[in-house]
Each structure stands twice: as C-alpha cells, then as structure tokens.
C-alpha cells in the first residue's frame, strides 16, 4: 500500500494549479442520468472518487468517454468527459458500489425522476459521523415518492405520472440532500420550493449546469431554491468550478511553511471566510490575474479561533487543515466543529508529531508549539490526511503518512504540486 514520505522544513515557493472541484464534479456527473442526450463536463479532476462514480454510472447505463487533455507538461490533467445515458439499464445502485462513497447515494434523485423508481443501497463514505439519509427521504416523500427501507436498501417509487412539485424546508442544511431534491424536482410536475437549502458554490454549479440542460431553477446560492419542473432535459457543456477545498488547503500549507505561492485557476470568492482566517493567522493573501497569491515571511503564525458552519461559514472540509496550521501558532486557539460529530480523528495523529491538542465535546483547544517533529502517522479520512501532510511539511525530519488512498480520493497530484514548490514529498510504494 502506498505511503507518502515528507521531509519537513522547506518553504513553499512557486505556482500550484488548482483542479476542478471533486464535490462539484460528483453531482454534475450524476446529473447525466437525467437526460438521454450528452452532458460534457470540462475540468474534471482525476481522482479515485471520480473513477468510482464512473463505474457506478456505467452500471446504470451511462456511456462515458474521456478526453485526457494535458494542460501543463507533467503537471495537472484537467479532463473533459462526455456522459451519455440513452437508456437507464438498471435502477439499482448496489451495496458493493455505494458503500465505498456516500455521494453515489445521490443517484436516487435522477433515477426516481427519470424512471419512476430507484433501489439504492444505504451509503458509506468517510467515517466522520453517523451521516443519516433522513432528509433525502423526507424531501423525496414531499415530492410524493413512496419510500421503503428494506435489507439495507432504500426502495423509492414515484406516483403514476411522475414526482409532484412541492414546498419542502430542510430542518437542517444538507449539501447532498439539496443536490438530490434539486435534481429530482427538475423533472417533477409543477413547482418545487426548497427552503433552508444549502448555499455552497457546488450547489450553484449544479443548478447552473441543470439550467444549461433546460431546467428552470432560480434562487441557487440563497436559502430558497425554486425549481419549475420541465418535461425533459437536454445535453449541455459545462466547466466544473475550481476546488475551494484544495485552494484553502494549499493556502494553509503556505501559511504553515512560509513562502510565496500563486494558486492558479481559482477564485477568492469561493472561500472568503477561510481566507480571512488564514489572513488573521498572519499570511498575506491577494488576488492576481490568474488566481490567488499567498505569502508568509518572517512573522510567526497567530492563533485564530474558528467555528465550522454551512457556506458561507468556515467549511468543515478545511477544519483539519486549519488545525494543522494552528499547531504551531504562537498561542492558544479553539476550533469548534458543528457539521459532523466525529471529525476530530486527526487530533491523535497530529499529537504524534508533537502537537498539543485537547478535546472537549465538539471543541478542540490547540496550544501552539514552537516545533513539530516528524513521525509515522496514519490517514483516517480525506481531509484529516491532508492536515497531516501540512503539519509534516513544517515538522523537523521525516513524516511517513500511511493509508494514502484517502488522499487519492480528493487531491489530484498532491506530491507533484508540492514538490514543484520546493517541498520534499514523495510517494513510496511497498
Ligand atoms: C458534502 O457531504 C460533502 N461531500 C462533504 O465533503 C462535506 O463535508 C459536507 O457536504 C458538508 O459541507 C460531497 O460534496 C461529495 P451534508 P454531504 O448532507 O452532502 C447531516 C469531503 O471531504 N445529515 O451537508 O454528505 C449530516 O450527518 C466530504 O469532500 C442528516 O442528518 O453532507 C451532517 O451532520 C466529506 N441527514 C450534516 O447533515 C441527512 O439526510 C451536513 O451533511 C443528510 C445529512
């Protein structure tokens, strides 16, 4: 099994190209199930989760062709992928496929909308909390679906004539349930109004793509999304938006090691709150023609308290990385996680590098130390694993991160991007 070996101590200097967002690409790919025409997605990142979803969609009858387009010599590959689902050949998403990635559960929306039925295994994914599916079920029921749970599967059927538009207000903000209800409602009879909807940029990206396919969606990016059902959707061409989590991760890496890096092909507006926290920690962040410049020289890292929240708040997907940064702050900081109840698995691994962190309920107290020391550590989930990389970049000596398949789910060419900026990071295959 591959491991990542890091020898810490180098500053980061150079350019890092930011990939297309995993969490936008996944729902966009799933939207291809809604039409018998071709949906072409540009800027799709090459990640394990994308490959897994390609397998799942193939199982439902989606024909997929990939144009690998080398954007920069030896660097990042942004791919253009064509998805064509003339007929849905199978409305079942089996346990063997869905258990590997939670987002694959989202096929339930398009399958139900287009075929009137879906049988989808209850999901798996990162072990960061219980992550139930009650909101999906309640929401689909509001659209008149009949839902039964049996033997680990959700069996959903639409009434004769299809789903029926309705008003549904989420009791809690959910990115996935917003994606699914928005997709399902595009082909429903009548108008659906979703209240307390997720406002994440990835939701806006999906709504924009659906509109390019002929859907009638308004209000995306606000808490109330209105979807006027249409009879059918067509194909479209759409570019996946930049990965704000990858952007924030590398910005935090630069803040941690010091240096001067341009994050290319990305957009500050996608992560205002996180960038503001990094600024307060002592980095200079400015907009450039091609993206974002992050600089930290001389000054030490200042302690900053954060609380995770749905967009536009501080993203839970950057919480572990920010904790990595705070381990070397000059003072004590507090990080409160409000989205997932079990997203602190990186704490004990960061402690192996010498970090001083104590947990009280959903809040971590981080007492900054003046040095971290390399050690063997284990990746426990996608974002936790990259927090260990960030800490390893600043630690003295060698850090060996095992179970890197977690990283491969969400970070395209991580070693390459960091190495080109002067870091000592390599993949070791046993
Ligand atoms: C998306 O997951 C992201 N995944 C996650 O990123 C991200 O952490 C999360 O949104 C929050 O921003 C993708 O986009 C593929 P939620 P999702 O439904 O949609 C609870 C990563 O590392 N909930 O917004 O699964 C849930 O348990 C991943 O890239 C219910 O209670 O998250 C959580 O506490 C990890 N019932 C909260 O809502 C439900 O039916 C928010 O979850 C659904 C969710």
Tab-separated table of C-alpha atoms and ligand atoms in Angstrom:
chain	number	residue	atom	x	y	z
A	1	UNK	CA	0.000	0.000	0.000
A	2	UNK	CA	1.380	3.438	-0.921
A	3	UNK	CA	2.668	5.844	1.684
A	4	UNK	CA	3.724	9.475	1.471
A	5	UNK	CA	7.126	10.422	2.806
A	6	UNK	CA	7.680	14.047	3.744
A	7	UNK	CA	10.889	15.643	4.909
A	8	UNK	CA	9.798	18.871	6.533
A	9	UNK	CA	11.414	22.258	6.809
A	10	UNK	CA	11.253	23.690	3.290
A	11	UNK	CA	9.300	26.801	2.428
A	12	UNK	CA	6.863	26.641	-0.479
A	13	UNK	CA	7.576	28.915	-3.441
A	14	UNK	CA	6.082	28.763	-6.921
A	15	UNK	CA	2.780	28.095	-8.639
A	16	UNK	CA	0.148	25.490	-7.804
A	17	UNK	CA	-2.609	24.882	-10.365
A	18	UNK	CA	-5.955	24.225	-8.686
A	19	UNK	CA	-8.034	21.356	-10.055
A	20	UNK	CA	-11.751	21.168	-10.708
A	21	UNK	CA	-13.775	20.595	-7.534
A	22	UNK	CA	-14.409	16.975	-6.597
A	23	UNK	CA	-17.574	17.927	-4.744
A	24	UNK	CA	-18.949	19.724	-7.797
A	25	UNK	CA	-17.832	17.099	-10.308
A	26	UNK	CA	-19.630	14.268	-8.491
A	27	UNK	CA	-23.184	15.715	-8.545
A	28	UNK	CA	-22.622	17.098	-12.062
A	29	UNK	CA	-21.713	13.621	-13.282
A	30	UNK	CA	-24.818	12.216	-11.593
A	31	UNK	CA	-26.948	14.813	-13.403
A	32	UNK	CA	-26.116	12.996	-16.657
A	33	UNK	CA	-28.700	10.380	-15.603
A	34	UNK	CA	-31.441	12.976	-16.135
A	35	UNK	CA	-31.144	13.152	-19.926
A	36	UNK	CA	-30.750	10.841	-22.920
A	37	UNK	CA	-28.533	13.479	-24.515
A	38	UNK	CA	-24.775	14.005	-23.934
A	39	UNK	CA	-23.570	16.005	-20.952
A	40	UNK	CA	-19.983	17.157	-21.431
A	41	UNK	CA	-18.038	18.201	-18.365
A	42	UNK	CA	-14.727	20.052	-18.613
A	43	UNK	CA	-12.100	20.394	-15.896
A	44	UNK	CA	-12.984	17.087	-14.232
A	45	UNK	CA	-10.269	16.146	-11.721
A	46	UNK	CA	-8.563	12.770	-11.924
A	47	UNK	CA	-9.413	11.312	-8.525
A	48	UNK	CA	-10.326	7.944	-7.066
A	49	UNK	CA	-13.854	9.168	-6.201
A	50	UNK	CA	-14.452	10.287	-9.795
A	51	UNK	CA	-13.287	6.898	-11.111
A	52	UNK	CA	-15.558	5.124	-8.646
A	53	UNK	CA	-18.558	7.188	-9.756
A	54	UNK	CA	-17.707	6.441	-13.400
A	55	UNK	CA	-18.078	2.732	-12.529
A	56	UNK	CA	-21.386	3.358	-10.760
A	57	UNK	CA	-22.836	5.410	-13.613
A	58	UNK	CA	-21.698	2.778	-16.122
A	59	UNK	CA	-23.738	0.265	-14.184
A	60	UNK	CA	-26.868	2.393	-14.737
A	61	UNK	CA	-26.205	2.600	-18.476
A	62	UNK	CA	-24.183	5.794	-18.889
A	63	UNK	CA	-21.684	5.682	-21.772
A	64	UNK	CA	-18.578	7.575	-20.805
A	65	UNK	CA	-15.749	8.805	-22.981
A	66	UNK	CA	-12.777	10.688	-21.643
A	67	UNK	CA	-10.591	13.178	-23.482
A	68	UNK	CA	-7.412	13.445	-21.454
A	69	UNK	CA	-6.149	16.946	-22.045
A	70	UNK	CA	-2.690	17.695	-20.794
A	71	UNK	CA	-2.927	21.266	-19.596
A	72	UNK	CA	0.633	21.654	-18.401
A	73	UNK	CA	3.609	19.481	-19.063
A	74	UNK	CA	3.829	16.885	-16.310
A	75	UNK	CA	1.516	18.764	-14.006
A	76	UNK	CA	-2.227	18.786	-13.806
A	77	UNK	CA	-4.621	16.955	-16.036
A	78	UNK	CA	-7.987	18.569	-16.487
A	79	UNK	CA	-10.135	16.109	-18.343
A	80	UNK	CA	-13.152	16.610	-20.496
A	81	UNK	CA	-15.606	13.761	-20.060
A	82	UNK	CA	-18.717	13.045	-22.121
A	83	UNK	CA	-21.618	11.267	-20.403
A	84	UNK	CA	-24.466	9.819	-22.443
A	85	UNK	CA	-27.304	7.864	-20.891
A	86	UNK	CA	-29.627	6.885	-23.789
A	87	UNK	CA	-31.443	4.431	-21.536
A	88	UNK	CA	-31.227	3.653	-17.882
A	89	UNK	CA	-30.495	-0.065	-17.900
A	90	UNK	CA	-30.541	-0.641	-14.148
A	91	UNK	CA	-32.281	1.374	-11.419
A	92	UNK	CA	-30.434	-0.434	-8.625
A	93	UNK	CA	-27.276	1.008	-7.072
A	94	UNK	CA	-25.814	-1.972	-5.225
A	95	UNK	CA	-24.134	-2.097	-1.841
A	96	UNK	CA	-20.768	-3.145	-3.319
A	97	UNK	CA	-20.568	0.167	-5.206
A	98	UNK	CA	-22.435	2.627	-2.971
A	99	UNK	CA	-20.737	1.559	0.270
A	100	UNK	CA	-17.421	2.953	-0.995
A	101	UNK	CA	-18.601	6.522	-1.480
A	102	UNK	CA	-21.509	8.358	0.121
A	103	UNK	CA	-22.147	10.645	-2.846
A	104	UNK	CA	-23.131	7.669	-5.003
A	105	UNK	CA	-26.364	7.502	-2.973
A	106	UNK	CA	-27.332	10.709	-4.780
A	107	UNK	CA	-28.244	8.753	-7.939
A	108	UNK	CA	-31.562	8.166	-6.177
A	109	UNK	CA	-32.800	11.621	-7.285
A	110	UNK	CA	-32.277	11.334	-11.068
A	111	UNK	CA	-33.238	7.635	-11.220
A	112	UNK	CA	-36.519	8.340	-9.491
A	113	UNK	CA	-37.221	11.434	-11.578
A	114	UNK	CA	-36.496	9.799	-14.931
A	115	UNK	CA	-37.542	6.169	-14.403
A	116	UNK	CA	-40.056	6.498	-11.572
A	117	UNK	CA	-38.161	4.053	-9.398
A	118	UNK	CA	-34.826	3.534	-7.695
A	119	UNK	CA	-33.332	0.954	-5.362
A	120	UNK	CA	-30.229	2.362	-3.746
A	121	UNK	CA	-28.071	0.894	-1.007
A	122	UNK	CA	-27.669	2.947	2.146
A	123	UNK	CA	-24.343	4.794	1.770
A	124	UNK	CA	-20.793	4.527	3.100
A	125	UNK	CA	-18.051	7.141	2.764
A	126	UNK	CA	-15.620	8.804	5.166
A	127	UNK	CA	-16.091	7.759	8.791
A	128	UNK	CA	-16.696	11.272	10.076
A	129	UNK	CA	-20.062	10.852	11.779
A	130	UNK	CA	-23.286	8.887	11.533
A	131	UNK	CA	-24.400	10.732	8.366
A	132	UNK	CA	-28.015	9.548	8.081
A	133	UNK	CA	-30.233	9.923	4.980
A	134	UNK	CA	-33.447	11.041	6.700
A	135	UNK	CA	-33.503	14.413	4.919
A	136	UNK	CA	-33.303	12.795	1.486
A	137	UNK	CA	-36.185	10.502	2.381
A	138	UNK	CA	-38.363	13.235	3.867
A	139	UNK	CA	-37.680	15.512	0.918
A	140	UNK	CA	-38.445	12.882	-1.713
A	141	UNK	CA	-41.605	11.947	0.170
A	142	UNK	CA	-42.611	15.604	-0.006
A	143	UNK	CA	-42.364	15.229	-3.808
A	144	UNK	CA	-44.879	12.348	-3.437
A	145	UNK	CA	-42.367	9.488	-3.680
A	146	UNK	CA	-43.173	6.314	-1.834
A	147	UNK	CA	-40.161	5.128	0.153
A	148	UNK	CA	-39.424	1.897	1.982
A	149	UNK	CA	-36.210	0.808	3.605
A	150	UNK	CA	-35.560	-2.890	3.399
A	151	UNK	CA	-32.436	-5.028	3.791
A	152	UNK	CA	-30.063	-2.038	3.748
A	153	UNK	CA	-31.666	-0.596	0.613
A	154	UNK	CA	-33.867	2.433	0.049
A	155	UNK	CA	-36.638	1.498	-2.383
A	156	UNK	CA	-38.250	4.576	-3.882
A	157	UNK	CA	-41.100	4.828	-6.366
A	158	UNK	CA	-42.783	7.835	-7.918
A	159	UNK	CA	-46.559	8.010	-8.379
A	160	UNK	CA	-48.036	7.196	-11.798
A	161	UNK	CA	-47.249	10.271	-13.912
A	162	UNK	CA	-44.087	11.143	-12.009
A	163	UNK	CA	-42.944	13.139	-8.984
A	164	UNK	CA	-45.031	16.109	-7.933
A	165	UNK	CA	-43.544	19.518	-7.127
A	166	UNK	CA	-43.952	20.668	-3.526
A	167	UNK	CA	-42.683	23.043	-0.886
A	168	UNK	CA	-40.099	21.458	1.416
A	169	UNK	CA	-37.978	23.120	4.073
A	170	UNK	CA	-34.907	21.222	5.259
A	171	UNK	CA	-34.809	21.027	9.077
A	172	UNK	CA	-31.000	21.125	8.749
A	173	UNK	CA	-28.773	22.334	5.922
A	174	UNK	CA	-27.575	19.408	3.795
A	175	UNK	CA	-25.465	19.744	0.676
A	176	UNK	CA	-26.262	16.252	-0.612
A	177	UNK	CA	-29.997	16.417	0.057
A	178	UNK	CA	-30.150	19.820	-1.681
A	179	UNK	CA	-28.381	18.361	-4.751
A	180	UNK	CA	-30.748	15.385	-4.846
A	181	UNK	CA	-34.015	17.267	-4.377
A	182	UNK	CA	-32.972	19.878	-6.912
A	183	UNK	CA	-32.218	17.160	-9.483
A	184	UNK	CA	-35.392	15.222	-8.717
A	185	UNK	CA	-37.547	18.361	-8.935
A	186	UNK	CA	-36.266	19.345	-12.387
A	187	UNK	CA	-38.485	16.666	-13.974
A	188	UNK	CA	-41.386	16.819	-11.462
A	189	UNK	CA	-44.868	18.018	-12.341
A	190	UNK	CA	-45.248	21.579	-11.098
A	191	UNK	CA	-43.054	23.803	-8.975
A	192	UNK	CA	-40.858	22.867	-6.024
A	193	UNK	CA	-39.652	25.364	-3.449
A	194	UNK	CA	-36.770	24.220	-1.237
A	195	UNK	CA	-36.336	26.190	1.985
A	196	UNK	CA	-33.172	26.252	4.152
A	197	UNK	CA	-31.290	24.888	1.134
A	198	UNK	CA	-27.506	24.580	1.071
A	199	UNK	CA	-25.823	27.661	-0.435
A	200	UNK	CA	-22.476	26.002	-1.222
A	201	UNK	CA	-20.828	27.015	-4.535
A	202	UNK	CA	-21.116	23.373	-5.651
A	203	UNK	CA	-24.917	23.612	-5.360
A	204	UNK	CA	-24.843	26.748	-7.501
A	205	UNK	CA	-22.616	24.980	-10.040
A	206	UNK	CA	-25.047	22.073	-10.282
A	207	UNK	CA	-28.043	24.416	-10.649
A	208	UNK	CA	-26.258	26.355	-13.410
A	209	UNK	CA	-25.459	23.141	-15.275
A	210	UNK	CA	-29.043	21.882	-14.891
A	211	UNK	CA	-30.294	25.207	-16.257
A	212	UNK	CA	-27.943	24.825	-19.243
A	213	UNK	CA	-29.639	21.431	-19.735
A	214	UNK	CA	-33.033	23.148	-19.857
A	215	UNK	CA	-34.105	23.112	-16.203
A	216	UNK	CA	-35.827	26.120	-14.659
A	217	UNK	CA	-34.073	26.779	-11.381
A	218	UNK	CA	-33.817	30.122	-9.600
A	219	UNK	CA	-32.506	31.183	-6.201
A	220	UNK	CA	-29.395	28.948	-6.186
A	221	UNK	CA	-26.832	30.402	-3.803
A	222	UNK	CA	-29.625	31.614	-1.489
A	223	UNK	CA	-31.514	29.599	1.122
A	224	UNK	CA	-34.614	29.326	-1.083
A	225	UNK	CA	-34.340	27.487	-4.376
A	226	UNK	CA	-37.306	27.333	-6.765
A	227	UNK	CA	-37.498	24.632	-9.410
A	228	UNK	CA	-40.184	24.708	-12.049
A	229	UNK	CA	-40.494	21.174	-13.415
A	230	UNK	CA	-39.948	20.592	-17.149
A	231	UNK	CA	-40.848	17.570	-19.311
A	232	UNK	CA	-37.291	16.667	-20.297
A	233	UNK	CA	-33.718	17.876	-20.133
A	234	UNK	CA	-31.178	18.055	-22.929
A	235	UNK	CA	-27.409	17.771	-23.059
A	236	UNK	CA	-25.035	20.635	-22.263
A	237	UNK	CA	-21.387	21.539	-21.925
A	238	UNK	CA	-20.266	22.743	-18.525
A	239	UNK	CA	-16.948	23.530	-16.825
A	240	UNK	CA	-16.528	22.252	-13.254
A	241	UNK	CA	-15.773	25.103	-10.863
A	242	UNK	CA	-12.363	25.286	-9.074
A	243	UNK	CA	-11.853	23.240	-5.928
A	244	UNK	CA	-12.201	25.645	-3.000
A	245	UNK	CA	-11.081	22.993	-0.512
A	246	UNK	CA	-7.907	22.263	-2.454
A	247	UNK	CA	-7.354	26.042	-2.723
A	248	UNK	CA	-7.734	26.527	1.029
A	249	UNK	CA	-5.565	23.507	1.792
A	250	UNK	CA	-2.588	24.814	-0.180
A	251	UNK	CA	-3.106	28.329	1.194
A	252	UNK	CA	-2.855	26.846	4.689
A	253	UNK	CA	0.221	24.845	3.680
A	254	UNK	CA	1.961	28.076	2.630
A	255	UNK	CA	0.862	29.810	5.822
A	256	UNK	CA	2.367	26.865	7.722
A	257	UNK	CA	5.762	26.615	5.986
A	258	UNK	CA	6.184	30.237	4.932
A	259	UNK	CA	6.936	31.170	1.330
A	260	UNK	CA	5.224	32.720	-1.661
A	261	UNK	CA	2.838	30.754	-3.856
A	262	UNK	CA	0.338	31.599	-6.574
A	263	UNK	CA	-2.718	29.351	-6.549
A	264	UNK	CA	-3.766	29.353	-10.181
A	265	UNK	CA	-7.172	28.931	-11.841
A	266	UNK	CA	-9.139	29.526	-8.673
A	267	UNK	CA	-11.320	32.232	-7.212
A	268	UNK	CA	-11.156	34.036	-3.849
A	269	UNK	CA	-14.937	34.459	-3.737
A	270	UNK	CA	-15.329	30.694	-3.250
A	271	UNK	CA	-13.710	30.751	0.178
A	272	UNK	CA	-13.826	34.211	1.734
A	273	UNK	CA	-14.287	33.034	5.303
A	274	UNK	CA	-11.411	30.566	5.208
A	275	UNK	CA	-9.060	33.052	3.532
A	276	UNK	CA	-9.937	35.638	6.165
A	277	UNK	CA	-8.961	33.149	8.895
A	278	UNK	CA	-5.641	32.448	7.145
A	279	UNK	CA	-5.019	36.205	6.874
A	280	UNK	CA	-5.677	36.629	10.563
A	281	UNK	CA	-3.155	33.837	11.168
A	282	UNK	CA	-0.522	36.033	9.541
A	283	UNK	CA	-0.438	35.285	5.805
A	284	UNK	CA	-0.877	37.936	3.130
A	285	UNK	CA	-3.489	36.991	0.576
A	286	UNK	CA	-4.090	38.947	-2.611
A	287	UNK	CA	-5.958	38.434	-5.834
A	288	UNK	CA	-3.883	38.104	-9.013
A	289	UNK	CA	-4.856	37.868	-12.679
A	290	UNK	CA	-4.642	34.112	-12.600
A	291	UNK	CA	-5.805	33.323	-9.059
A	292	UNK	CA	-4.630	33.956	-5.517
A	293	UNK	CA	-1.200	34.818	-4.105
A	294	UNK	CA	-0.386	33.620	-0.590
A	295	UNK	CA	2.699	34.931	1.180
A	296	UNK	CA	4.052	34.449	4.670
A	297	UNK	CA	7.534	35.502	5.548
A	298	UNK	CA	9.168	36.345	8.843
A	299	UNK	CA	6.091	36.692	11.012
A	300	UNK	CA	5.018	33.751	13.151
A	301	UNK	CA	1.594	32.123	12.982
A	302	UNK	CA	-1.041	33.845	15.122
A	303	UNK	CA	-3.723	31.846	16.958
A	304	UNK	CA	-7.209	32.178	15.440
A	305	UNK	CA	-10.459	30.653	16.707
A	306	UNK	CA	-12.873	29.210	14.158
A	307	UNK	CA	-16.271	27.508	14.112
A	308	UNK	CA	-17.307	25.403	11.117
A	309	UNK	CA	-20.638	26.239	9.509
A	310	UNK	CA	-22.520	25.697	6.257
A	311	UNK	CA	-21.486	28.076	3.441
A	312	UNK	CA	-20.652	30.967	3.670
A	313	UNK	CA	-19.225	29.928	7.050
A	314	UNK	CA	-15.869	28.251	7.612
A	315	UNK	CA	-16.034	24.903	5.742
A	316	UNK	CA	-15.843	21.678	7.725
A	317	UNK	CA	-13.711	20.295	4.896
A	318	UNK	CA	-10.933	22.743	5.882
A	319	UNK	CA	-11.195	22.232	9.632
A	320	UNK	CA	-8.478	19.556	9.928
A	321	UNK	CA	-6.055	21.543	7.776
A	322	UNK	CA	-6.609	24.694	9.845
A	323	UNK	CA	-5.931	22.677	12.966
A	324	UNK	CA	-2.665	21.552	11.387
A	325	UNK	CA	-1.763	25.217	10.906
A	326	UNK	CA	-2.739	26.174	14.451
A	327	UNK	CA	-0.478	23.505	15.987
A	328	UNK	CA	2.459	25.897	15.507
A	329	UNK	CA	0.683	29.158	16.352
A	330	UNK	CA	2.153	31.459	18.964
A	331	UNK	CA	-0.633	30.962	21.486
A	332	UNK	CA	-3.831	29.016	22.056
A	333	UNK	CA	-6.670	28.632	19.567
A	334	UNK	CA	-10.043	26.883	19.584
A	335	UNK	CA	-11.724	25.032	16.757
A	336	UNK	CA	-15.380	24.042	17.010
A	337	UNK	CA	-16.871	21.519	14.606
A	338	UNK	CA	-20.627	21.926	14.154
A	339	UNK	CA	-21.322	19.879	10.996
A	340	UNK	CA	-20.063	16.369	11.796
A	341	UNK	CA	-19.974	14.900	15.288
A	342	UNK	CA	-16.871	12.780	14.774
A	343	UNK	CA	-14.490	14.807	12.690
A	344	UNK	CA	-11.524	15.031	15.017
A	345	UNK	CA	-9.689	11.836	14.131
A	346	UNK	CA	-6.674	13.843	13.045
A	347	UNK	CA	-6.157	15.068	16.629
A	348	UNK	CA	-4.364	11.961	17.842
A	349	UNK	CA	-2.268	11.754	14.691
A	350	UNK	CA	-1.221	15.425	14.942
A	351	UNK	CA	-0.282	14.679	18.557
A	352	UNK	CA	2.199	12.084	17.241
A	353	UNK	CA	4.036	14.977	15.585
A	354	UNK	CA	4.170	16.827	18.916
A	355	UNK	CA	1.011	18.942	18.682
A	356	UNK	CA	-0.740	19.834	21.950
A	357	UNK	CA	-4.479	19.458	21.439
A	358	UNK	CA	-7.234	18.649	23.919
A	359	UNK	CA	-10.854	17.924	23.086
A	360	UNK	CA	-13.945	18.957	24.958
A	361	UNK	CA	-17.132	17.928	23.167
A	362	UNK	CA	-17.122	19.497	19.728
A	363	UNK	CA	-14.319	21.939	20.529
A	364	UNK	CA	-10.582	21.371	20.221
A	365	UNK	CA	-8.161	23.526	22.175
A	366	UNK	CA	-4.812	23.840	20.416
A	367	UNK	CA	-1.824	25.131	22.335
A	368	UNK	CA	0.729	26.159	19.756
A	369	UNK	CA	4.190	24.594	19.995
A	370	UNK	CA	7.413	26.043	18.598
A	371	UNK	CA	8.376	22.876	16.748
A	372	UNK	CA	6.821	19.683	15.428
A	373	UNK	CA	8.885	16.573	14.897
A	374	UNK	CA	8.315	14.086	12.057
A	375	UNK	CA	6.768	10.706	12.917
A	376	UNK	CA	4.847	7.862	11.281
A	377	UNK	CA	1.142	8.815	11.096
A	378	UNK	CA	-1.980	7.338	9.603
A	379	UNK	CA	-4.528	8.967	7.314
A	380	UNK	CA	-8.034	8.428	8.692
A	381	UNK	CA	-10.180	10.343	6.204
A	382	UNK	CA	-9.671	12.538	3.214
A	383	UNK	CA	-9.309	15.954	4.826
A	384	UNK	CA	-7.697	14.625	8.019
A	385	UNK	CA	-4.969	13.027	5.944
A	386	UNK	CA	-4.019	16.250	4.218
A	387	UNK	CA	-3.793	18.020	7.586
A	388	UNK	CA	-1.022	15.542	8.407
A	389	UNK	CA	0.734	16.461	5.179
A	390	UNK	CA	0.551	20.167	6.078
A	391	UNK	CA	1.940	19.524	9.541
A	392	UNK	CA	4.602	17.206	8.086
A	393	UNK	CA	5.773	19.958	5.740
A	394	UNK	CA	6.643	22.113	8.748
A	395	UNK	CA	7.869	19.355	11.066
A	396	UNK	CA	11.546	18.627	11.559
A	397	UNK	CA	12.694	15.410	9.930
A	398	UNK	CA	10.675	12.663	8.295
A	399	UNK	CA	6.912	12.126	8.435
A	400	UNK	CA	5.560	8.989	6.844
A	401	UNK	CA	1.800	9.082	6.116
A	402	UNK	CA	0.213	5.669	5.585
A	403	UNK	CA	-3.210	4.798	4.133
A	404	UNK	CA	-2.835	7.473	1.463
A	405	UNK	CA	-5.731	6.078	-0.556
A	406	UNK	CA	-7.768	8.599	1.448
A	407	UNK	CA	-5.709	11.415	-0.099
A	408	UNK	CA	-6.125	9.982	-3.589
A	409	UNK	CA	-9.885	10.318	-3.229
A	410	UNK	CA	-9.684	14.101	-3.223
A	411	UNK	CA	-6.269	15.598	-4.044
A	412	UNK	CA	-5.069	15.415	-7.622
A	413	UNK	CA	-1.279	15.048	-7.971
A	414	UNK	CA	-0.572	16.274	-4.475
A	415	UNK	CA	3.089	15.181	-4.330
A	416	UNK	CA	3.792	16.726	-7.710
A	417	UNK	CA	2.134	20.052	-6.900
A	418	UNK	CA	4.007	20.396	-3.607
A	419	UNK	CA	7.349	19.162	-4.934
A	420	UNK	CA	7.315	21.758	-7.702
A	421	UNK	CA	7.112	24.420	-4.982
A	422	UNK	CA	10.172	23.108	-3.194
A	423	UNK	CA	8.669	20.644	-0.712
A	424	UNK	CA	10.252	17.281	-0.141
A	425	UNK	CA	7.297	14.935	-0.645
A	426	UNK	CA	7.356	11.554	-2.332
A	427	UNK	CA	5.134	8.544	-2.755
A	428	UNK	CA	6.625	5.308	-1.555
A	429	UNK	CA	5.174	2.060	-2.862
A	430	UNK	CA	5.801	-1.013	-0.756
B	1	LIG	C1	-20.956	17.151	1.471
B	1	LIG	O1	-21.306	15.960	2.132
B	1	LIG	C2	-19.519	16.976	1.047
B	1	LIG	N1	-19.397	15.832	0.164
B	1	LIG	C3	-18.647	16.780	2.279
B	1	LIG	O2	-17.299	16.692	1.861
B	1	LIG	C4	-18.809	17.990	3.200
B	1	LIG	O3	-18.068	17.781	4.384
B	1	LIG	C5	-20.287	18.189	3.537
B	1	LIG	O4	-21.069	18.287	2.327
B	1	LIG	C6	-20.549	19.445	4.364
B	1	LIG	O5	-20.077	20.562	3.677
B	1	LIG	C7	-19.616	15.982	-1.144
B	1	LIG	O6	-19.997	17.034	-1.616
B	1	LIG	C8	-19.380	14.792	-2.008
B	1	LIG	P1	-24.342	17.156	4.329
B	1	LIG	P2	-22.824	15.632	2.489
B	1	LIG	O7	-25.514	16.372	3.873
B	1	LIG	O8	-23.668	16.186	1.415
B	1	LIG	C9	-26.415	15.655	8.343
B	1	LIG	C10	-15.197	15.694	1.648
B	1	LIG	O9	-14.253	15.535	2.447
B	1	LIG	N2	-27.438	14.967	7.545
B	1	LIG	O10	-24.314	18.617	4.009
B	1	LIG	O11	-22.876	14.190	2.792
B	1	LIG	C11	-25.039	15.037	8.208
B	1	LIG	O12	-24.897	13.896	9.011
B	1	LIG	C12	-16.619	15.445	2.072
B	1	LIG	O13	-15.044	16.046	0.458
B	1	LIG	C13	-28.506	14.414	8.188
B	1	LIG	O14	-28.629	14.485	9.418
B	1	LIG	O15	-23.000	16.476	3.811
B	1	LIG	C14	-24.181	16.194	8.638
B	1	LIG	O16	-24.124	16.264	10.028
B	1	LIG	C15	-16.708	14.844	3.427
B	1	LIG	N3	-29.448	13.761	7.432
B	1	LIG	C16	-24.919	17.422	8.106
B	1	LIG	O17	-26.262	16.974	7.858
B	1	LIG	C17	-29.363	13.668	6.085
B	1	LIG	O18	-30.256	13.055	5.479
B	1	LIG	C18	-24.393	18.000	6.809
B	1	LIG	O19	-24.185	16.954	5.874
B	1	LIG	C19	-28.286	14.269	5.438
B	1	LIG	C20	-27.319	14.922	6.189
